[in-house]
Coordinates of C-alpha atoms in Angstrom, one line a residue:
X13 CA -21.7 -5.9 -27.8
X14 CA -18.7 -7.7 -26.3
X15 CA -18.4 -11.5 -26.8
X16 CA -18.3 -13.9 -23.9
X17 CA -14.7 -14.0 -22.6
X18 CA -12.7 -17.0 -23.7
X19 CA -9.9 -16.3 -21.2
X20 CA -10.2 -15.5 -17.5
X21 CA -7.9 -13.8 -15.1
X22 CA -8.1 -14.0 -11.3
X23 CA -7.3 -10.8 -9.4
X24 CA -6.4 -11.3 -5.7
X25 CA -6.8 -8.5 -3.2
X26 CA -5.4 -8.4 0.3
X27 CA -6.5 -4.9 1.2
X28 CA -8.6 -1.9 -0.1
X29 CA -5.6 -0.2 -1.7
X30 CA -5.2 -3.2 -4.0
X31 CA -8.9 -3.0 -4.9
X32 CA -8.3 0.6 -6.0
X33 CA -5.5 -0.5 -8.3
X34 CA -6.6 -3.9 -9.6
X35 CA -10.2 -3.1 -10.5
X36 CA -9.2 -0.4 -13.0
X37 CA -6.6 -2.8 -14.4
X38 CA -9.1 -5.7 -14.7
X39 CA -11.5 -3.4 -16.6
X40 CA -8.8 -2.0 -18.8
X41 CA -7.7 -5.6 -19.7
X42 CA -11.2 -6.6 -20.5
X43 CA -11.9 -3.4 -22.6
X44 CA -8.6 -3.5 -24.6
X45 CA -9.2 -7.2 -25.4
X46 CA -12.6 -6.5 -26.8
X47 CA -14.2 -8.5 -24.0
X48 CA -12.1 -11.7 -24.8
X49 CA -10.3 -11.6 -21.4
X50 CA -12.7 -11.6 -18.4
X51 CA -12.0 -11.3 -14.8
X52 CA -13.0 -12.4 -11.3
X53 CA -11.7 -11.2 -7.9
X54 CA -10.6 -13.3 -5.0
X55 CA -10.8 -11.6 -1.5
X56 CA -8.3 -12.5 1.3
X57 CA -10.7 -11.2 3.9
X58 CA -11.0 -14.7 5.5
X59 CA -7.2 -14.4 6.3
X60 CA -6.6 -10.7 6.9
X61 CA -10.0 -9.0 7.7
X62 CA -9.2 -5.9 5.6
X63 CA -12.7 -5.0 4.3
X64 CA -11.9 -6.2 0.8
X65 CA -15.3 -7.8 0.3
X66 CA -17.1 -4.6 1.0
X67 CA -14.8 -2.6 -1.4
X68 CA -15.3 -5.2 -4.2
X69 CA -19.0 -5.1 -3.6
X70 CA -18.9 -1.3 -3.9
X71 CA -16.9 -1.6 -7.1
X72 CA -19.5 -3.9 -8.6
X73 CA -17.1 -6.6 -9.7
X74 CA -17.6 -10.4 -9.5
X75 CA -15.8 -11.8 -6.5
X76 CA -15.5 -14.6 -4.0
X77 CA -13.6 -15.3 -0.7
X78 CA -10.4 -17.3 -0.9
X79 CA -11.3 -20.1 1.6
X80 CA -9.5 -21.1 4.8
X81 CA -9.4 -24.6 6.2
X82 CA -11.5 -23.3 9.1
X83 CA -12.8 -19.8 10.0
X84 CA -10.3 -17.6 11.8
X85 CA -11.3 -15.5 14.7
X86 CA -8.6 -12.9 14.0
X87 CA -6.2 -12.0 11.2
X88 CA -3.5 -14.5 10.3
X89 CA -0.9 -12.0 11.2
X90 CA -2.2 -11.9 14.8
X91 CA -1.5 -15.7 15.2
X92 CA 1.7 -17.2 16.5
X93 CA 4.1 -18.4 13.7
X94 CA 3.2 -22.0 14.6
X95 CA -0.5 -21.4 14.5
X96 CA -0.2 -19.5 11.2
X97 CA 1.8 -22.3 9.6
X98 CA -0.8 -24.8 10.7
X99 CA -3.6 -22.7 9.1
X100 CA -1.6 -22.4 5.9
X101 CA -0.7 -26.1 5.6
X102 CA -4.3 -27.1 6.0
X103 CA -5.6 -24.3 3.8
X104 CA -3.4 -25.1 0.8
X105 CA -5.6 -28.1 0.0
X106 CA -8.6 -25.8 -0.7
X107 CA -6.7 -22.9 -2.1
X108 CA -4.3 -24.4 -4.6
X109 CA -7.1 -25.9 -6.9
X110 CA -8.5 -22.4 -7.4
X111 CA -5.6 -21.5 -9.6
X112 CA -6.5 -24.3 -12.1
X113 CA -9.8 -22.5 -13.0
X114 CA -8.0 -19.4 -14.5
X115 CA -5.7 -18.6 -17.4
X116 CA -3.5 -16.3 -15.3
X117 CA -3.3 -14.5 -12.0
X118 CA -2.8 -10.8 -11.0
X119 CA -2.0 -9.9 -7.4
X120 CA -1.0 -7.0 -5.2
X121 CA 1.2 -8.2 -2.3
X122 CA 2.3 -11.9 -2.4
X123 CA 1.9 -13.4 1.1
X124 CA 2.0 -17.1 1.5
X125 CA -1.7 -17.6 0.7
X126 CA -1.2 -15.8 -2.6
X127 CA 1.9 -17.7 -3.4
X128 CA -0.1 -20.9 -3.2
X129 CA -2.0 -19.7 -6.2
X130 CA 0.9 -18.1 -8.0
X131 CA 3.1 -21.1 -7.8
X132 CA 0.4 -23.5 -9.0
X133 CA -0.4 -21.2 -11.9
X134 CA 3.3 -21.1 -12.8
X135 CA 3.5 -24.9 -12.6
X136 CA 0.8 -25.1 -15.1
X137 CA 2.6 -22.6 -17.4
X138 CA 0.1 -19.8 -16.9
X139 CA 1.3 -16.2 -16.5
X140 CA 1.3 -14.4 -13.2
X141 CA 1.5 -10.6 -12.6
X142 CA 2.0 -8.3 -9.6
X143 CA 0.8 -4.7 -9.2
X144 CA 2.7 -3.6 -6.1
X145 CA 1.2 -0.6 -4.3
X146 CA 3.9 0.5 -1.7
X147 CA 7.2 2.4 -2.0
X148 CA 9.7 0.1 -0.3
X149 CA 12.6 2.4 -1.1
X150 CA 14.1 1.7 2.4
X151 CA 15.3 -1.6 0.8
X152 CA 17.9 0.5 -1.0
X153 CA 19.8 0.8 2.2
X154 CA 18.6 -2.1 4.3
X155 CA 18.8 -5.0 1.9
X156 CA 21.7 -7.1 2.9
X157 CA 22.4 -10.8 2.6
X158 CA 22.9 -11.7 6.3
X159 CA 23.7 -14.9 8.1
X160 CA 20.2 -14.8 9.6
X161 CA 18.7 -14.6 6.1
X162 CA 20.8 -17.6 5.0
X163 CA 19.7 -19.7 7.9
X164 CA 16.0 -18.8 7.3
X165 CA 16.4 -19.7 3.6
X166 CA 17.7 -23.1 4.5
X167 CA 14.9 -23.6 7.1
X168 CA 12.3 -22.7 4.5
X169 CA 13.8 -25.1 2.0
X170 CA 13.7 -27.9 4.6
X171 CA 10.1 -27.2 5.5
X172 CA 9.1 -26.9 1.9
X173 CA 10.4 -30.5 1.2
X174 CA 9.3 -32.0 4.6
X175 CA 5.8 -30.6 4.7
X176 CA 5.0 -30.5 1.0
X177 CA 4.6 -26.7 1.4
X178 CA 5.4 -25.3 -2.0
X179 CA 4.4 -21.8 -0.9
X180 CA 7.5 -21.7 1.4
X181 CA 10.1 -22.2 -1.4
X182 CA 10.6 -18.4 -2.1
X183 CA 12.1 -15.8 0.3
X184 CA 9.6 -14.3 2.8
X185 CA 10.0 -10.8 1.5
X186 CA 7.7 -9.1 -1.0
X187 CA 7.7 -9.5 -4.8
X188 CA 9.8 -12.8 -4.6
X189 CA 7.2 -15.0 -6.4
X190 CA 8.7 -15.0 -9.9
X191 CA 5.9 -13.2 -11.6
X192 CA 6.3 -12.4 -15.3
X193 CA 5.9 -8.7 -14.6
X194 CA 6.0 -6.6 -11.4
X195 CA 4.4 -3.2 -11.9
X196 CA 5.4 -0.5 -9.4
X197 CA 4.5 3.0 -8.5
X198 CA 7.8 4.8 -9.3
X199 CA 11.6 4.7 -9.9
X200 CA 12.4 4.5 -6.1
X201 CA 10.4 1.3 -5.7
X202 CA 11.8 -0.1 -8.9
X203 CA 15.4 0.4 -7.9
X204 CA 14.7 -1.0 -4.4
X205 CA 13.2 -4.2 -5.8
X206 CA 15.9 -4.6 -8.4
X207 CA 18.5 -4.2 -5.7
X208 CA 16.7 -7.0 -3.8
X209 CA 17.0 -9.3 -6.9
X210 CA 13.5 -8.9 -8.3
X211 CA 13.3 -9.4 -12.1
X212 CA 10.9 -8.1 -14.7
X213 CA 10.1 -4.8 -12.8
X214 CA 8.1 -2.2 -14.8
X215 CA 7.8 1.4 -13.6
X216 CA 4.3 2.2 -14.8
X217 CA 2.7 3.8 -11.8
X218 CA -0.2 2.1 -10.1
X219 CA -3.9 3.2 -10.5
X220 CA -4.3 3.6 -6.7
X221 CA -2.5 6.9 -7.0
X222 CA -4.1 8.2 -10.3
X223 CA -6.6 10.4 -8.4
X224 CA -3.8 12.4 -6.9
X225 CA -3.1 14.0 -10.3
X226 CA -6.7 14.9 -11.0
X227 CA -7.6 18.6 -10.6
X228 CA -9.9 19.3 -7.6
X229 CA -11.3 22.2 -5.6
X230 CA -9.9 23.1 -2.2
X231 CA -12.3 21.7 0.4
X232 CA -13.5 23.9 3.2
X233 CA -12.1 23.4 6.7
X234 CA -14.3 22.5 9.7
X235 CA -15.1 25.6 11.7
X236 CA -13.0 24.6 14.8
X237 CA -9.8 24.5 12.6
X238 CA -10.4 28.0 11.1
X239 CA -7.5 30.4 11.7
X240 CA -5.2 27.6 12.9
X241 CA -2.2 26.0 11.2
X242 CA -3.5 22.5 10.9
X243 CA -1.1 19.6 11.5
X244 CA -2.2 16.2 10.0
X245 CA -0.7 13.2 11.8
X246 CA -1.0 9.9 10.1
X247 CA -0.3 6.8 12.3
X248 CA 0.7 3.5 10.9
X249 CA -0.9 0.1 11.7
X250 CA 2.1 -0.9 13.9
X251 CA 0.0 -2.9 16.5
X252 CA -1.9 -4.7 13.7
X253 CA 1.4 -5.9 12.2
X254 CA 2.6 -7.0 15.6
X255 CA 5.3 -4.3 15.9
X256 CA 4.5 -3.5 19.5
X257 CA 7.6 -1.5 20.3
X258 CA 7.0 0.7 17.3
X259 CA 3.4 1.0 18.3
X260 CA 4.4 2.3 21.8
X261 CA 6.9 4.7 20.2
X262 CA 4.2 6.0 17.9
X263 CA 1.9 6.7 20.8
X264 CA 4.7 8.5 22.7
X265 CA 5.4 10.5 19.6
X266 CA 1.8 11.6 19.1
X267 CA 1.5 12.5 22.8
X268 CA 4.5 14.8 22.5
X269 CA 3.1 16.4 19.5
X270 CA -0.3 16.9 21.3
X271 CA 1.5 18.5 24.3
X272 CA 3.3 20.8 21.9
X273 CA 0.0 21.9 20.3
X274 CA -1.6 22.4 23.7
X275 CA 1.1 24.9 24.7
X276 CA 0.7 26.8 21.4
X277 CA -2.2 28.9 20.3
X278 CA -1.8 28.8 16.6
X279 CA -1.9 25.1 15.8
X280 CA -4.7 22.5 15.5
X281 CA -3.8 18.7 15.6
X282 CA -5.7 16.4 13.2
X283 CA -5.2 12.6 13.5
X284 CA -6.7 10.4 10.8
X285 CA -6.8 6.8 11.7
X286 CA -5.2 4.0 9.7
X287 CA -7.6 1.4 8.2
X288 CA -5.9 -1.3 10.2
X289 CA -5.5 0.6 13.5
X290 CA -7.8 0.2 16.5
X291 CA -9.4 3.6 17.1
X292 CA -9.4 2.9 20.9
X293 CA -5.7 3.7 20.9
X294 CA -6.7 7.3 20.2
X295 CA -9.6 7.7 22.6
X296 CA -7.5 10.0 24.8
X297 CA -7.7 12.6 22.0
X298 CA -11.5 13.0 22.2
X299 CA -11.6 15.5 25.1
X300 CA -9.0 17.8 23.7
X301 CA -10.3 21.0 22.1
X302 CA -7.1 21.5 20.2
X303 CA -7.2 18.1 18.5
X304 CA -9.6 16.3 16.1
X305 CA -9.6 12.5 15.6
X306 CA -11.0 11.3 12.3
X307 CA -12.0 7.7 11.5
X308 CA -10.3 5.6 8.8
X309 CA -13.3 6.0 6.6
X310 CA -12.7 9.7 6.0
X311 CA -11.2 10.4 2.6
X312 CA -7.4 10.9 3.0
X313 CA -7.0 13.3 0.1
X314 CA -9.7 15.6 1.4
X315 CA -8.1 15.7 4.9
X316 CA -4.7 16.4 3.4
X317 CA -6.0 19.4 1.5
X318 CA -7.9 20.6 4.6
X319 CA -4.6 20.7 6.6
X320 CA -1.4 22.7 6.1
X321 CA 1.3 20.0 6.7
X322 CA 1.4 16.2 7.0
X323 CA 3.3 14.4 9.7
X324 CA 4.1 10.7 9.7
X325 CA 6.8 8.2 10.4
X326 CA 7.2 6.6 7.0
X327 CA 3.7 6.5 5.4
X328 CA 3.4 6.6 1.6
X329 CA 1.0 9.5 2.4
X330 CA 4.1 11.7 3.0
X331 CA 4.6 11.6 -0.8
X332 CA 0.9 11.8 -1.6
X333 CA 0.6 15.0 0.5
X334 CA 3.3 16.7 -1.6
X335 CA 1.5 15.8 -4.9
X336 CA -1.6 17.5 -3.3
X337 CA 0.5 20.6 -2.6
X338 CA 1.0 20.2 1.1
X339 CA 4.5 19.8 2.5
X340 CA 5.4 16.7 4.6
X341 CA 7.6 16.2 7.6
X342 CA 8.8 12.8 8.7
X343 CA 8.9 12.4 12.5
X344 CA 11.5 10.1 14.0
X345 CA 11.4 10.4 17.7
X346 CA 11.8 9.0 20.3
X347 CA 15.0 7.5 19.1
X348 CA 14.8 4.1 17.4
X349 CA 17.4 1.5 16.2
X350 CA 16.2 1.5 12.6
X351 CA 16.9 4.3 10.1
X352 CA 13.9 6.3 8.9
X353 CA 13.7 5.6 5.1
X354 CA 12.7 9.2 4.3
X355 CA 16.2 10.3 5.1
X356 CA 17.4 8.7 1.9
X357 CA 15.4 11.1 -0.2
X358 CA 17.3 14.1 1.2
X359 CA 14.7 16.7 0.5
X360 CA 12.3 15.7 3.3
X361 CA 13.0 17.0 6.8
X362 CA 13.2 14.2 9.3
X363 CA 12.6 15.4 12.9
X364 CA 14.7 13.8 15.7
X365 CA 13.0 15.6 18.5
X366 CA 9.9 17.5 19.4
X367 CA 11.9 20.7 19.8
X368 CA 13.3 20.4 16.2
X369 CA 9.7 19.8 14.9
X370 CA 8.4 22.8 16.7
X371 CA 11.2 25.0 15.2
X372 CA 10.4 23.9 11.7
X373 CA 6.7 24.3 12.2
X374 CA 7.1 27.8 13.6
X375 CA 9.2 28.7 10.6
X376 CA 6.9 27.4 7.8
X377 CA 3.7 28.5 9.5
X378 CA 4.8 32.1 9.9
X379 CA 6.7 32.5 6.7
X380 CA 4.9 31.7 3.4
X381 CA 8.2 31.8 1.5
X382 CA 9.7 29.1 3.7
X383 CA 6.6 27.0 3.4
X384 CA 6.7 27.2 -0.4
X385 CA 10.4 26.6 -0.6
X386 CA 10.0 23.4 1.5
X387 CA 7.2 22.2 -0.8
X388 CA 9.2 22.9 -3.9
X389 CA 12.2 20.8 -2.6
X390 CA 9.8 18.0 -1.8
X391 CA 8.2 18.1 -5.2
X392 CA 11.5 17.4 -6.7
X393 CA 12.0 14.3 -4.5
X394 CA 8.6 12.8 -5.2
X395 CA 9.2 12.8 -8.9
X396 CA 11.0 9.5 -8.3
X397 CA 8.3 8.2 -6.0
X398 CA 5.4 8.4 -8.4
X399 CA 5.9 7.6 -12.1
X400 CA 4.9 10.3 -14.6
X401 CA 2.5 7.9 -16.3
X402 CA 0.5 7.3 -13.1
X403 CA -2.7 8.9 -14.4
X404 CA -2.7 6.3 -17.2
X405 CA -1.3 3.4 -15.3
X406 CA -4.3 1.1 -15.7
X407 CA -4.1 1.1 -19.4
X408 CA -0.3 0.8 -19.5
X409 CA -0.4 -2.2 -17.2
X410 CA -3.3 -3.8 -19.1
X411 CA -1.5 -3.5 -22.4
X412 CA 1.6 -5.2 -21.0
X413 CA -0.5 -8.0 -19.5
X414 CA -2.2 -8.6 -22.8
X415 CA 1.2 -8.6 -24.6
X416 CA 2.6 -11.3 -22.3
X417 CA -0.6 -13.3 -22.8
X418 CA -0.4 -13.0 -26.6
X419 CA -3.7 -11.3 -26.8
X420 CA -4.2 -8.4 -29.3
X421 CA -5.1 -5.1 -27.7
X422 CA -7.2 -2.3 -29.1
X423 CA -5.0 0.5 -30.5
X424 CA -7.1 3.4 -29.1
X425 CA -7.1 4.6 -25.5
X426 CA -9.8 3.1 -23.4
X427 CA -12.1 4.6 -20.7
X428 CA -11.4 3.6 -17.1
X429 CA -15.1 2.4 -17.1
X430 CA -14.3 -0.4 -19.5
X431 CA -16.1 -3.6 -18.5
X432 CA -15.3 -7.2 -18.2
X433 CA -16.9 -10.3 -16.8

């Protein structure tokens, strides 16, 4: 029987992906410490409306909502910058004291609300850790110290002093909160963050992706897809993030793909919605007999395996698809000012027009050798995207957390079902 924990860590989740990574880590820390290090989860649903409460409830872990100064009617990201700053300034009075109840903090992303807690914990000399779930390899080519960045840095420093807003003291980009360890999914993310000046990066893999490496049976296809080469299109949550130009571009892109499928007899288009994307944007797909729209709640891995190829702009799922033995194609039309990050991997085809996409699809759908050759090239590329230790990431991260905290860890491997309180 495990003892009552004498040390407690707070795990903060902004989205469901973080729940999938942090719950296994929390349980591994508790199990490896022999029950001496307990845990509690803080949900950022009051700020970001991401369904974290529901995911934590399903996981069966103790949790509470990180409070706001007053209830928000929509996500913080949907407010104007002035409105969001007002919410944050008022909310720090109820958020900051939470950090004092714990012996350390583990987070996923580090938006300003999370930084309130991280910086207070660091001020008190308590360790903070970050388990980062995204790829971010585009920073390898886009990270530059510009005049605009310098101006914003000075403005942040002024506001930090003038408003007493400690959470504004670090740069606004991710993983800039000075955590003792930043655990990432693979070498590409690690190099990107190090190029951006982030210290203490550890390439362990993250538990969110462990299931990709577990053997599984091929799922059956729905009857209406039978005999068709199924194209899975994965939209991003551009509108949710406020990237309206990119949202309109994505809609144009999908309509062009749908028109291409309509003119062909051998393709079926499958669109799986993003958890943060409004399904109403895709209502126009419903009447089409050559297309299927799937809600965000459908399991992504199952859908990938039901389809033949994955199409997206820059989703991490492009890499996930390859691990699941389905080739991926990055779609980059209509033309945009930014550079598609998948170009930098070299092995992934990046389509600049619907005509180019149709040519590649016709080739791989009719020639199994070309299909397998594309997948083989992409499998080489994703070796840097997902760390080899991903299936055991929870234990690796837990051991390093305990080492930093000076807590002895059990020598034997632990079960992912290890418990804590």
